[in-house]
Amino acid sequence: MTLTRESTARFVQVRQWRIHYHEAGSGYPLICIHGSGPGASGWSNYQRNVEALSERFRTILVDLPGYGQSDKVPIQGGRFAFYSRAVRDFMDALGMERAHFIGNSLGAGIALKLALDWPERVGRLVLMGPGGMLPVFSSQPSEGIKRLWDYYAPPGPSLEKLRAFVEIMVYDQSQVTEELIKERYEASIDPKVVANPPVGRQVSAQTEELWRDLPRVTHKTLVVWGRDDRVVPFDNAFILLRLMPDVRLHIFGQCGHWAQWEHAEEFNRLVIDFLTLPDSGRVS
């Protein structure tokens, strides 16, 4: 049976917030964390992956606070610290002791922060273009980050701004569907989001330098990058490859910031193979 947005939708109360998520499948938990772009949500980032992943795992696509259908709240303190605590509390609300994680961009940084602060809650990590890294060759801020910062800046959000941002996310422009543009634009102009944008030049939250603590992340990790990423360029991958103890790197050619979207079928196989790889004679 084909999974739908409606059939998989759930809500849970997490301390003072109501968190929305999608759930499908059974088995070892796998939490997928979306990026920070306007209109982002668990479903918008991972709708091309949830069917395949849920055949092997209890797959959860979470909407972070401030995104999707979750409560709209201002970020307090460091960006990765704030969201990682929210995900930890989300796990507690579901009675989930431990999970594998897939994170894209902001989501990958959140997964790393979870592994740093609560290592016992994290199984294996799949990181796509994580924030908080250190580029070797490329300049900062990137083209994509500039568009991200400017989206809610005066004169405010627009369909043209959203389209320009999403087109930077991918290498192949034909991958950008009108349905995706419409969905993300409508989510981005929710009055509660516009009143407290989760990202932008006006947001005071700091983005921590996670790269400094990478040697402490001992979890088995798969790093995935698009060679043509214009948001977090792939030279940021080298710092993870150099400093993380148990890491492997896969780079997709003709691929932007959304490897899970542009190369969904191959990405799904890659991730499933990695997450089910025996470790000391056991399969997680």
Short mmCIF file of C-alpha atoms in Angstrom, two decimals:
data_model
loop_
_atom_site.label_atom_id
_atom_site.label_comp_id
_atom_site.label_asym_id
_atom_site.label_seq_id
_atom_site.Cartn_x
_atom_site.Cartn_y
_atom_site.Cartn_z
CA MET A 1 0.00 0.00 0.00
CA THR A 2 1.35 3.43 -0.92
CA LEU A 3 1.97 5.61 2.08
CA THR A 4 0.32 9.03 2.13
CA ARG A 5 0.84 12.20 4.09
CA GLU A 6 -2.56 11.76 5.74
CA SER A 7 -2.28 8.06 6.64
CA THR A 8 1.08 8.50 8.38
CA ALA A 9 0.40 11.78 10.24
CA ARG A 10 0.64 11.83 14.03
CA PHE A 11 0.89 14.36 16.88
CA VAL A 12 2.50 14.06 20.30
CA GLN A 13 2.76 16.47 23.21
CA VAL A 14 6.40 17.19 24.02
CA ARG A 15 6.61 19.23 27.21
CA GLN A 16 5.24 22.64 26.22
CA TRP A 17 5.03 21.89 22.48
CA ARG A 18 2.80 19.86 20.21
CA ILE A 19 5.01 18.07 17.69
CA HIS A 20 3.78 16.73 14.37
CA TYR A 21 5.40 13.73 12.69
CA HIS A 22 4.83 10.93 10.19
CA GLU A 23 5.33 7.29 11.13
CA ALA A 24 5.39 4.09 9.08
CA GLY A 25 6.84 0.61 9.40
CA SER A 26 8.11 -1.37 12.36
CA GLY A 27 11.41 -2.54 13.79
CA TYR A 28 14.40 -0.51 14.92
CA PRO A 29 13.50 3.22 15.07
CA LEU A 30 14.85 5.54 12.37
CA ILE A 31 14.27 9.28 12.81
CA CYS A 32 14.62 11.54 9.77
CA ILE A 33 15.31 15.23 10.49
CA HIS A 34 14.69 17.85 7.81
CA GLY A 35 16.67 20.97 6.89
CA SER A 36 16.08 24.63 7.72
CA GLY A 37 14.79 26.04 4.42
CA PRO A 38 11.51 27.95 4.14
CA GLY A 39 8.54 25.61 4.17
CA ALA A 40 10.62 22.61 5.20
CA SER A 41 9.01 19.66 6.97
CA GLY A 42 9.62 15.99 7.51
CA TRP A 43 7.33 15.03 4.64
CA SER A 44 8.65 17.61 2.18
CA ASN A 45 12.24 16.41 2.72
CA TYR A 46 11.70 12.65 2.90
CA GLN A 47 8.54 11.80 0.98
CA ARG A 48 10.62 9.94 -1.64
CA ASN A 49 12.32 7.81 1.01
CA VAL A 50 9.74 6.88 3.61
CA GLU A 51 8.20 3.97 1.65
CA ALA A 52 11.50 2.12 1.15
CA LEU A 53 12.88 2.89 4.60
CA SER A 54 9.69 1.81 6.36
CA GLU A 55 10.03 -1.68 4.89
CA ARG A 56 13.01 -2.21 7.20
CA PHE A 57 12.59 0.29 10.04
CA ARG A 58 10.07 2.09 12.20
CA THR A 59 10.53 5.27 10.19
CA ILE A 60 9.67 8.66 11.66
CA LEU A 61 9.71 11.99 9.82
CA VAL A 62 9.59 14.70 12.46
CA ASP A 63 8.57 18.35 12.00
CA LEU A 64 10.92 20.40 14.15
CA PRO A 65 9.40 23.11 16.37
CA GLY A 66 8.70 26.10 14.13
CA TYR A 67 8.24 23.94 11.03
CA GLY A 68 5.49 21.96 9.35
CA GLN A 69 2.50 21.36 11.59
CA SER A 70 4.48 21.49 14.83
CA ASP A 71 4.01 24.41 17.22
CA LYS A 72 5.68 27.63 16.11
CA VAL A 73 8.21 28.70 18.73
CA PRO A 74 11.26 31.00 18.76
CA ILE A 75 14.68 29.38 18.98
CA GLN A 76 16.39 29.85 22.34
CA GLY A 77 20.19 29.65 22.61
CA GLY A 78 22.31 27.72 20.14
CA ARG A 79 20.44 26.40 17.11
CA PHE A 80 21.71 22.81 17.24
CA ALA A 81 21.42 22.61 21.03
CA PHE A 82 17.82 23.90 20.97
CA TYR A 83 16.63 21.45 18.33
CA SER A 84 18.58 18.46 19.65
CA ARG A 85 16.90 18.89 23.04
CA ALA A 86 13.55 19.05 21.26
CA VAL A 87 14.28 15.77 19.42
CA ARG A 88 15.46 14.12 22.65
CA ASP A 89 12.21 15.18 24.36
CA PHE A 90 10.28 13.94 21.33
CA MET A 91 11.92 10.53 21.75
CA ASP A 92 11.03 10.55 25.44
CA ALA A 93 7.39 11.34 24.62
CA LEU A 94 7.29 8.32 22.31
CA GLY A 95 9.03 6.09 24.86
CA MET A 96 11.96 5.63 22.47
CA GLU A 97 15.31 4.91 24.11
CA ARG A 98 17.49 4.83 21.00
CA ALA A 99 17.26 5.37 17.25
CA HIS A 100 19.24 5.64 14.05
CA PHE A 101 19.19 9.11 12.50
CA ILE A 102 19.14 10.56 9.01
CA GLY A 103 19.70 14.31 8.89
CA ASN A 104 19.79 16.78 6.02
CA SER A 105 21.65 20.09 6.49
CA LEU A 106 20.32 21.55 9.76
CA GLY A 107 18.93 18.07 10.51
CA ALA A 108 22.37 16.52 10.15
CA GLY A 109 23.80 19.05 12.58
CA ILE A 110 21.02 18.23 15.03
CA ALA A 111 21.78 14.52 14.76
CA LEU A 112 25.46 15.23 15.43
CA LYS A 113 24.61 17.36 18.46
CA LEU A 114 22.43 14.54 19.80
CA ALA A 115 25.32 12.11 19.37
CA LEU A 116 27.62 14.51 21.23
CA ASP A 117 25.33 15.30 24.15
CA TRP A 118 23.36 12.05 24.51
CA PRO A 119 25.45 9.37 22.78
CA GLU A 120 23.45 6.56 24.34
CA ARG A 121 20.31 7.72 22.48
CA VAL A 122 21.91 7.41 19.02
CA GLY A 123 22.51 4.25 16.99
CA ARG A 124 23.99 5.02 13.56
CA LEU A 125 24.14 8.33 11.72
CA VAL A 126 23.47 9.26 8.10
CA LEU A 127 24.51 12.88 7.56
CA MET A 128 23.75 14.87 4.39
CA GLY A 129 25.51 18.22 4.04
CA PRO A 130 25.55 19.01 7.78
CA GLY A 131 25.81 22.56 9.04
CA GLY A 132 28.37 23.58 11.62
CA MET A 133 31.31 22.31 9.55
CA LEU A 134 34.48 23.95 8.23
CA PRO A 135 34.93 24.40 4.46
CA VAL A 136 38.41 23.76 3.06
CA PHE A 137 38.17 25.63 -0.25
CA SER A 138 34.80 27.31 -0.65
CA SER A 139 33.95 30.75 0.72
CA GLN A 140 31.24 31.49 3.26
CA PRO A 141 28.39 32.23 3.25
CA SER A 142 27.44 30.13 0.23
CA GLU A 143 24.97 31.14 -2.47
CA GLY A 144 22.29 28.97 -0.91
CA ILE A 145 22.84 30.30 2.61
CA LYS A 146 22.54 33.89 1.34
CA ARG A 147 19.15 33.09 -0.20
CA LEU A 148 18.10 31.33 2.99
CA TRP A 149 19.00 34.38 5.11
CA ASP A 150 17.20 36.76 2.75
CA TYR A 151 13.93 34.86 2.40
CA TYR A 152 12.09 36.60 5.27
CA ALA A 153 13.99 39.89 4.88
CA PRO A 154 12.05 42.93 3.55
CA PRO A 155 9.92 42.98 1.49
CA GLY A 156 9.18 39.51 2.87
CA PRO A 157 8.58 36.04 1.42
CA SER A 158 7.42 35.60 -2.16
CA LEU A 159 6.79 32.77 -4.57
CA GLU A 160 9.72 33.98 -6.67
CA LYS A 161 12.07 33.88 -3.66
CA LEU A 162 10.89 30.40 -2.75
CA ARG A 163 11.34 29.09 -6.29
CA ALA A 164 14.86 30.57 -6.51
CA PHE A 165 15.78 28.96 -3.18
CA VAL A 166 14.44 25.50 -4.05
CA GLU A 167 16.13 25.53 -7.46
CA ILE A 168 19.48 26.02 -5.71
CA MET A 169 18.81 22.88 -3.67
CA VAL A 170 19.04 20.60 -6.71
CA TYR A 171 21.34 20.03 -9.66
CA ASP A 172 18.58 18.94 -12.04
CA GLN A 173 15.94 21.69 -12.26
CA SER A 174 13.37 19.21 -13.62
CA GLN A 175 13.36 17.66 -10.13
CA VAL A 176 11.60 20.76 -8.81
CA THR A 177 7.87 20.03 -9.05
CA GLU A 178 5.14 22.64 -8.94
CA GLU A 179 3.52 20.66 -6.15
CA LEU A 180 6.68 21.00 -4.05
CA ILE A 181 6.96 24.73 -4.73
CA LYS A 182 3.32 25.34 -3.81
CA GLU A 183 3.51 23.18 -0.69
CA ARG A 184 6.62 24.84 0.67
CA TYR A 185 5.52 28.37 -0.19
CA GLU A 186 2.19 27.99 1.58
CA ALA A 187 3.94 26.58 4.65
CA SER A 188 6.49 29.42 4.62
CA ILE A 189 3.86 32.18 4.74
CA ASP A 190 1.95 30.83 7.73
CA PRO A 191 1.44 34.00 9.83
CA LYS A 192 2.92 32.30 12.90
CA VAL A 193 6.06 31.43 10.93
CA VAL A 194 6.38 34.93 9.46
CA ALA A 195 6.05 36.39 12.96
CA ASN A 196 8.90 34.19 14.26
CA PRO A 197 10.94 32.90 11.30
CA PRO A 198 13.09 29.89 12.30
CA VAL A 199 15.94 31.09 10.08
CA GLY A 200 17.16 34.38 8.64
CA ARG A 201 19.34 37.42 9.30
CA GLN A 202 16.93 38.60 11.99
CA VAL A 203 17.14 35.35 14.01
CA SER A 204 19.52 35.71 16.96
CA ALA A 205 20.21 31.99 17.46
CA GLN A 206 23.84 31.03 16.95
CA THR A 207 24.96 28.14 14.74
CA GLU A 208 27.53 26.24 16.79
CA GLU A 209 30.85 25.06 15.34
CA LEU A 210 30.21 21.34 15.64
CA TRP A 211 33.35 20.41 13.73
CA ARG A 212 35.45 21.13 16.81
CA ASP A 213 33.88 18.17 18.64
CA LEU A 214 33.80 15.62 15.80
CA PRO A 215 36.46 13.32 17.34
CA ARG A 216 34.00 12.61 20.17
CA VAL A 217 31.37 11.20 17.80
CA THR A 218 32.25 7.51 17.84
CA HIS A 219 29.01 6.27 16.25
CA LYS A 220 29.19 4.48 12.92
CA THR A 221 28.49 7.25 10.42
CA LEU A 222 27.69 7.52 6.72
CA VAL A 223 28.28 10.97 5.24
CA VAL A 224 26.43 11.69 1.98
CA TRP A 225 27.06 14.74 -0.19
CA GLY A 226 26.12 16.15 -3.57
CA ARG A 227 29.17 17.15 -5.59
CA ASP A 228 27.22 20.17 -6.88
CA ASP A 229 25.87 21.32 -3.51
CA ARG A 230 25.51 25.14 -3.60
CA VAL A 231 24.32 25.41 0.01
CA VAL A 232 26.93 23.46 1.98
CA PRO A 233 29.67 22.69 -0.59
CA PHE A 234 31.15 19.22 -0.47
CA ASP A 235 34.61 20.38 0.67
CA ASN A 236 32.98 20.61 4.12
CA ALA A 237 32.97 16.79 4.03
CA PHE A 238 36.73 16.58 4.44
CA ILE A 239 36.67 17.76 8.04
CA LEU A 240 34.23 14.95 8.96
CA LEU A 241 36.31 12.42 7.06
CA ARG A 242 39.45 13.58 8.84
CA LEU A 243 38.15 13.86 12.41
CA MET A 244 35.36 11.30 12.89
CA PRO A 245 36.61 7.90 14.12
CA ASP A 246 34.12 5.60 12.30
CA VAL A 247 33.08 7.35 9.10
CA ARG A 248 32.61 6.66 5.40
CA LEU A 249 31.80 9.15 2.63
CA HIS A 250 29.59 8.80 -0.46
CA ILE A 251 29.47 11.63 -3.01
CA PHE A 252 26.81 11.77 -5.74
CA GLY A 253 27.75 13.48 -8.99
CA GLN A 254 25.10 15.67 -10.66
CA CYS A 255 23.55 16.24 -7.26
CA GLY A 256 22.82 19.30 -5.14
CA HIS A 257 21.89 19.64 -1.47
CA TRP A 258 19.02 17.12 -1.58
CA ALA A 259 20.66 13.77 -2.31
CA GLN A 260 17.65 11.99 -0.78
CA TRP A 261 15.39 13.75 -3.32
CA GLU A 262 17.47 13.79 -6.51
CA HIS A 263 18.86 10.25 -6.19
CA ALA A 264 16.13 8.75 -4.04
CA GLU A 265 16.29 5.13 -5.19
CA GLU A 266 20.07 4.86 -4.92
CA PHE A 267 20.06 6.83 -1.66
CA ASN A 268 17.49 4.48 -0.14
CA ARG A 269 19.55 1.39 -1.04
CA LEU A 270 22.73 2.99 0.25
CA VAL A 271 21.17 3.93 3.59
CA ILE A 272 19.45 0.58 4.14
CA ASP A 273 22.66 -1.31 3.39
CA PHE A 274 24.60 0.90 5.81
CA LEU A 275 22.05 0.71 8.63
CA THR A 276 21.76 -3.08 8.37
CA LEU A 277 25.49 -3.77 8.05
CA PRO A 278 26.45 -6.32 10.74
CA ASP A 279 28.42 -4.93 13.65
CA SER A 280 30.35 -7.43 15.76
CA GLY A 281 28.25 -10.24 14.40
CA ARG A 282 24.92 -8.50 15.06
CA VAL A 283 22.55 -6.49 12.92
CA SER A 284 21.20 -3.32 14.53
#
